Each structure stands twice: as C-alpha cells, then as structure tokens.
C-alpha positions as a printed NumPy array, in Angstrom:
array([[ -73.949,  -89.533, -184.746],
       [ -70.367,  -90.271, -185.76 ],
       [ -69.176,  -91.467, -189.151],
       [ -66.537,  -93.611, -187.476],
       [ -69.311,  -95.753, -185.948],
       [ -70.635,  -96.724, -189.375],
       [ -67.823,  -96.991, -191.895],
       [ -64.1  ,  -97.287, -191.383],
       [ -63.317,  -97.102, -195.115],
       [ -64.492,  -93.541, -195.851],
       [ -61.783,  -91.744, -197.864],
       [ -63.568,  -88.659, -199.204],
       [ -66.318,  -86.536, -197.699],
       [ -68.139,  -83.729, -199.531],
       [ -70.557,  -81.525, -197.61 ],
       [ -72.802,  -79.759, -200.1  ],
       [ -73.808,  -76.098, -200.248],
       [ -76.828,  -75.339, -198.082],
       [ -75.555,  -77.202, -195.023],
       [ -75.065,  -74.727, -192.161],
       [ -73.789,  -77.017, -189.389],
       [ -72.549,  -80.538, -188.737],
       [ -73.522,  -82.784, -185.839],
       [ -71.085,  -82.075, -183.011],
       [ -68.095,  -84.435, -183.226],
       [ -69.571,  -85.984, -186.397],
       [ -66.202,  -87.103, -187.734],
       [ -64.296,  -87.483, -184.476],
       [ -61.542,  -90.087, -184.369],
       [ -61.747,  -91.292, -187.964],
       [ -58.456,  -93.139, -188.251],
       [ -58.305,  -93.872, -191.984],
       [ -56.834,  -91.429, -194.482],
       [ -59.485,  -89.069, -195.89 ],
       [ -60.166,  -85.597, -197.29 ],
       [ -63.139,  -83.292, -196.833],
       [ -64.684,  -80.347, -198.695],
       [ -66.832,  -77.885, -196.741],
       [ -69.448,  -75.478, -198.16 ],
       [ -69.616,  -71.706, -197.935],
       [ -72.933,  -72.002, -196.09 ],
       [ -71.299,  -73.682, -193.086],
       [ -71.43 ,  -71.355, -190.061],
       [ -69.511,  -73.346, -187.45 ],
       [ -67.205,  -76.283, -186.815],
       [ -67.652,  -77.67 , -183.32 ],
       [ -65.086,  -80.312, -182.501],
       [ -66.066,  -82.244, -185.617],
       [ -62.6  ,  -83.474, -186.626],
       [ -60.881,  -83.992, -183.289],
       [ -58.289,  -86.804, -183.453],
       [ -58.729,  -87.473, -187.162],
       [ -55.08 ,  -88.436, -187.319],
       [ -55.035,  -89.12 , -191.074],
       [ -57.125,  -86.214, -192.298],
       [ -54.841,  -84.92 , -195.057],
       [ -56.858,  -82.084, -196.632],
       [ -59.657,  -79.682, -195.667],
       [ -61.054,  -77.55 , -198.479],
       [ -63.125,  -74.536, -197.469],
       [ -65.181,  -72.512, -199.929],
       [ -63.305,  -69.38 , -201.04 ],
       [ -66.177,  -67.225, -199.764],
       [ -68.313,  -68.27 , -196.848],
       [ -70.252,  -67.705, -193.638],
       [ -67.996,  -69.527, -191.169],
       [ -68.34 ,  -67.725, -187.827],
       [ -66.658,  -70.099, -185.381],
       [ -64.062,  -72.835, -185.369],
       [ -64.654,  -74.025, -181.822],
       [ -62.197,  -75.604, -179.386],
       [ -60.518,  -78.859, -180.42 ],
       [ -62.207,  -78.876, -183.837],
       [ -59.078,  -80.061, -185.646],
       [ -57.016,  -81.009, -182.605],
       [ -54.779,  -83.994, -183.212],
       [ -55.132,  -83.875, -187.008],
       [ -51.467,  -84.72 , -187.245],
       [ -51.405,  -85.35 , -191.027],
       [ -53.092,  -82.053, -191.98 ],
       [ -50.638,  -79.839, -193.863],
       [ -52.624,  -76.863, -195.125],
       [ -55.611,  -74.765, -194.047],
       [ -57.099,  -71.876, -196.025],
       [ -60.106,  -70.215, -194.39 ],
       [ -62.861,  -68.409, -196.353],
       [ -61.948,  -64.853, -197.314],
       [ -65.026,  -62.886, -196.386],
       [ -66.148,  -64.77 , -193.272],
       [ -65.937,  -63.116, -189.844],
       [ -64.352,  -66.196, -188.31 ],
       [ -63.298,  -66.639, -184.688],
       [ -60.643,  -69.33 , -184.182],
       [ -61.177,  -70.69 , -180.67 ],
       [ -58.74 ,  -72.165, -178.181],
       [ -56.855,  -75.28 , -179.285],
       [ -58.752,  -75.378, -182.591],
       [ -55.654,  -76.702, -184.383],
       [ -53.854,  -78.116, -181.355],
       [ -51.185,  -80.742, -182.135],
       [ -51.472,  -80.434, -185.905],
       [ -47.81 ,  -81.312, -186.177],
       [ -47.614,  -81.357, -189.991],
       [ -49.454,  -78.058, -190.501],
       [ -47.061,  -75.738, -192.317],
       [ -49.344,  -73.456, -194.324],
       [ -52.202,  -71.413, -192.854],
       [ -54.143,  -68.697, -194.672],
       [ -56.571,  -66.762, -192.503],
       [ -59.568,  -65.071, -194.094],
       [ -59.36 ,  -61.307, -194.457],
       [ -62.233,  -60.816, -191.979],
       [ -61.018,  -63.197, -189.262],
       [ -61.949,  -61.532, -185.965],
       [ -59.833,  -63.228, -183.287],
       [ -57.442,  -66.095, -182.645],
       [ -57.629,  -67.416, -179.101],
       [ -55.126,  -69.093, -176.799],
       [ -53.38 ,  -72.236, -178.026],
       [ -55.265,  -72.049, -181.333],
       [ -52.152,  -73.398, -183.058],
       [ -50.59 ,  -75.064, -180.026],
       [ -47.719,  -77.413, -180.947],
       [ -48.019,  -76.805, -184.684],
       [ -44.321,  -77.5  , -184.866],
       [ -44.069,  -77.379, -188.69 ],
       [ -45.649,  -73.923, -189.019],
       [ -42.967,  -71.496, -190.191],
       [ -44.905,  -68.302, -190.93 ],
       [ -48.358,  -66.773, -190.713],
       [ -50.077,  -63.541, -191.748],
       [ -52.488,  -61.975, -189.255],
       [ -55.17 ,  -59.975, -191.13 ],
       [ -56.012,  -56.407, -190.136],
       [ -59.439,  -57.599, -189.008],
       [ -57.995,  -59.6  , -186.09 ],
       [ -58.641,  -57.626, -182.902],
       [ -56.985,  -60.016, -180.445],
       [ -54.336,  -62.698, -180.751],
       [ -54.069,  -65.07 , -177.784],
       [ -55.513,  -64.592, -174.309],
       [ -54.295,  -62.536, -171.354],
       [ -54.861,  -65.344, -168.862],
       [ -54.608,  -68.579, -170.798],
       [ -51.713,  -67.893, -173.112],
       [ -50.409,  -67.437, -176.628],
       [ -52.029,  -68.642, -179.831],
       [ -48.664,  -70.112, -180.87 ],
       [ -47.394,  -72.035, -177.856],
       [ -45.062,  -74.801, -179.005],
       [ -44.725,  -73.469, -182.562],
       [ -40.981,  -74.063, -182.472],
       [ -40.377,  -73.466, -186.204],
       [ -42.293,  -70.195, -186.419],
       [ -39.908,  -67.673, -187.953],
       [ -42.166,  -64.957, -189.376],
       [ -45.385,  -63.363, -188.126],
       [ -46.814,  -60.563, -190.253],
       [ -49.431,  -58.159, -188.872],
       [ -51.505,  -56.382, -191.512],
       [ -53.308,  -54.301, -188.892],
       [ -51.946,  -51.507, -186.746],
       [ -53.968,  -52.266, -183.617],
       [ -54.067,  -56.045, -183.088],
       [ -53.761,  -56.776, -179.362],
       [ -51.043,  -59.383, -178.779],
       [ -51.691,  -61.509, -175.71 ],
       [ -50.439,  -62.401, -173.213],
       [ -48.72 ,  -59.045, -172.903],
       [ -45.393,  -60.631, -172.051],
       [ -42.537,  -62.437, -173.785],
       [ -44.724,  -65.493, -174.407],
       [ -47.125,  -63.779, -176.811],
       [ -44.978,  -64.476, -179.886],
       [ -42.292,  -67.207, -179.929],
       [ -38.783,  -65.809, -179.598],
       [ -37.814,  -67.541, -182.852],
       [ -40.098,  -65.306, -184.911],
       [ -39.325,  -62.078, -186.704],
       [ -42.299,  -59.716, -186.498],
       [ -43.401,  -57.756, -189.568],
       [ -45.766,  -54.812, -189.238],
       [ -46.429,  -51.14 , -189.792],
       [ -44.63 ,  -48.235, -188.203],
       [ -46.287,  -47.265, -184.914],
       [ -48.291,  -50.502, -184.727],
       [ -48.915,  -52.688, -181.7  ],
       [ -46.667,  -55.238, -183.408],
       [ -43.776,  -52.788, -183.408],
       [ -44.409,  -51.932, -179.757],
       [ -44.487,  -55.608, -178.81 ],
       [ -41.246,  -56.299, -180.673],
       [ -39.557,  -53.385, -178.909],
       [ -40.84 ,  -54.357, -175.465],
       [ -39.836,  -58.016, -175.715],
       [ -36.646,  -57.849, -177.76 ],
       [ -37.985,  -59.3  , -181.001],
       [ -36.616,  -58.509, -184.438],
       [ -39.028,  -56.142, -186.199],
       [ -39.282,  -55.36 , -189.914],
       [ -41.438,  -52.469, -191.082],
       [ -43.904,  -53.158, -193.883],
       [ -44.028,  -50.619, -196.695],
       [ -45.896,  -52.794, -199.204],
       [ -48.923,  -54.923, -198.314],
       [ -48.967,  -56.887, -201.588],
       [ -47.997,  -56.629, -205.246],
       [ -48.176,  -58.503, -208.524],
       [ -48.949,  -58.261, -212.236],
       [ -52.207,  -57.059, -213.797],
       [ -51.342,  -57.063, -217.51 ],
       [ -48.595,  -58.123, -219.851],
       [ -46.49 ,  -55.087, -218.933],
       [ -48.38 ,  -53.771, -215.905],
       [ -47.782,  -54.239, -212.202],
       [ -49.801,  -53.334, -209.131],
       [ -48.61 ,  -52.43 , -205.652],
       [ -50.711,  -51.907, -202.534],
       [ -48.769,  -49.599, -200.237],
       [ -48.966,  -49.494, -196.467],
       [ -50.87 ,  -46.183, -196.658],
       [ -53.707,  -47.888, -198.566],
       [ -52.755,  -46.549, -202.004],
       [ -53.093,  -48.98 , -204.927],
       [ -50.566,  -48.054, -207.625],
       [ -50.854,  -49.348, -211.204],
       [ -47.691,  -48.811, -213.231],
       [ -46.087,  -49.911, -216.482],
       [ -47.321,  -49.771, -220.064],
       [ -50.195,  -51.154, -222.084],
       [ -53.61 ,  -52.511, -221.27 ],
       [ -54.776,  -53.968, -217.997],
       [ -56.166,  -57.498, -218.095],
       [ -59.974,  -57.648, -218.167],
       [ -60.7  ,  -58.992, -214.677],
       [ -64.072,  -59.962, -213.298],
       [ -64.62 ,  -58.312, -209.879],
       [ -63.574,  -61.274, -207.729],
       [ -60.768,  -62.282, -210.094],
       [ -58.812,  -59.05 , -209.682],
       [ -55.44 ,  -59.92 , -208.118],
       [ -55.953,  -57.372, -205.312],
       [ -59.466,  -58.609, -204.459],
       [ -58.432,  -60.151, -201.117],
       [ -56.893,  -56.83 , -200.042],
       [ -59.822,  -54.58 , -200.966],
       [ -60.485,  -53.669, -197.333],
       [ -57.133,  -51.803, -197.274],
       [ -57.877,  -49.455, -200.163],
       [ -57.81 ,  -45.716, -199.5  ],
       [ -56.887,  -44.433, -202.963],
       [ -55.844,  -45.545, -206.446],
       [ -53.028,  -44.103, -208.564],
       [ -52.754,  -45.078, -212.245],
       [ -49.414,  -43.977, -213.605],
       [ -48.808,  -42.567, -217.073],
       [ -48.352,  -45.32 , -219.633],
       [ -51.034,  -47.651, -218.344]])
C-alpha cells in the first residue's frame, strides 16, 4: 500500500498515537509538498519516505519508542530541513537513512540514540553541525564508511560521550572541514590527534536560566551547579531546562544566594 497510488494532492499527514508501525514504503515517492507528524508509539520507520522530494517537515513526538530508522527511510527527501528525534528512545539510525537530504541543516539526536551507521547522513551538504549524544556507541562502520560522507559544510561535531567509537578508524571518519568538540581523554580527542583535526575540549555540557536571577550549568564532570540569587522557577519534572541532560548528572551544587 502506497499513498502515492491513491492521492497526489495529500499535503498533511498525521499518524495518531497508538500506531506502532507503518506499511513498508507507505509514503514512498510522494512528489507533492507535504508535512507529517509521527506518534511516540511508533517503533520503526522502514523506508517509508524514500524519494519524497517535497517533504518539508517531519515532527516526532518529544518522547517515544522509536527503535530503528532503517536504510533509505528518508533518502532523497531533498526539501527536508530539520529533524528532531524523540529524546528517550533508544534509536538506531541505519545506513543511508537520510541520504541525499541536501537541505537538511538541523539535526537533533535523542539522548538515548544507540548508533549511527555508515552513510546515515550521506551528502547532507547543508548540515553544518551535529551533537552526538553520550549514548551513541558507534558512529559509522569499519568496512562501509563514515556516517557523514559528502557532508561538505560540516564544521562542528560535538561528542557528549567519552567512549564513542568513530569509524572507519581513518581520516574519513569525520570530514576534514569539521572541528571536533569533546572531553579530555575521550575517543574524540584521540581521533582528532591521530588524524590532524582541530579539537576543542568541553568543560560545560549545557547551561541556561532557571529563575529570574538564577542560572544553571552542567559541567563535564556531571555536576549541576545552580547559582545566583532568588527563587528557582517552579518546573514540572519534564519542563526543567536540564531535563534532556539528566543522564549526565553525578551531583548537584546549589550555591549560596539561591
């Protein structure tokens, strides 16, 4: 079953909560401009949007169960500009999942993403930077190549984990145009040293405000520091500004005045 066989005027698709999978290649080769919203219950995407050349927006649920984005799922979606994967899903991004997404310039990986395989972002020539979560065990493939082949504009790759394996273990793993950001003693630092890449050490994972006169800083050692004066804003659990970084926490320091 393929939507393109039935209606060439579809402009908006909403998949409701409760749906766990789509028919393989369900939306393949839709050529009209359209957007789609996907539910948190979805567990896989299996080539469903290949060659949807005018797909302009994919909205994932903020929290979800997405385990796999299989090969070619969004390949050739040349109008797609932004992708933000669910935060708490243990997602594996398979080979060529976003191949030839030429307009893609903003990618946010979920904080439990497990691996990013070869050519996952092949020829994403508008992509300028990406953050690799600490949960990612492997980036690329030893035999079949880098996750970022052809990403000619990539200028910044940030590794939030100390042990992510960067493959292939040669100069092709990360484009030479990119500055690598990571922790002292990390595999990212070793890779940068071995293959003559510019490396910048991370001392702060993230920071922001948490009250009218309060700021928060998550340090590289896992310490969350609250500083300033006055009352903290009354956040619900998932609304706390550091919620997406909770897996990094080792300790909390609340400074005098807060």
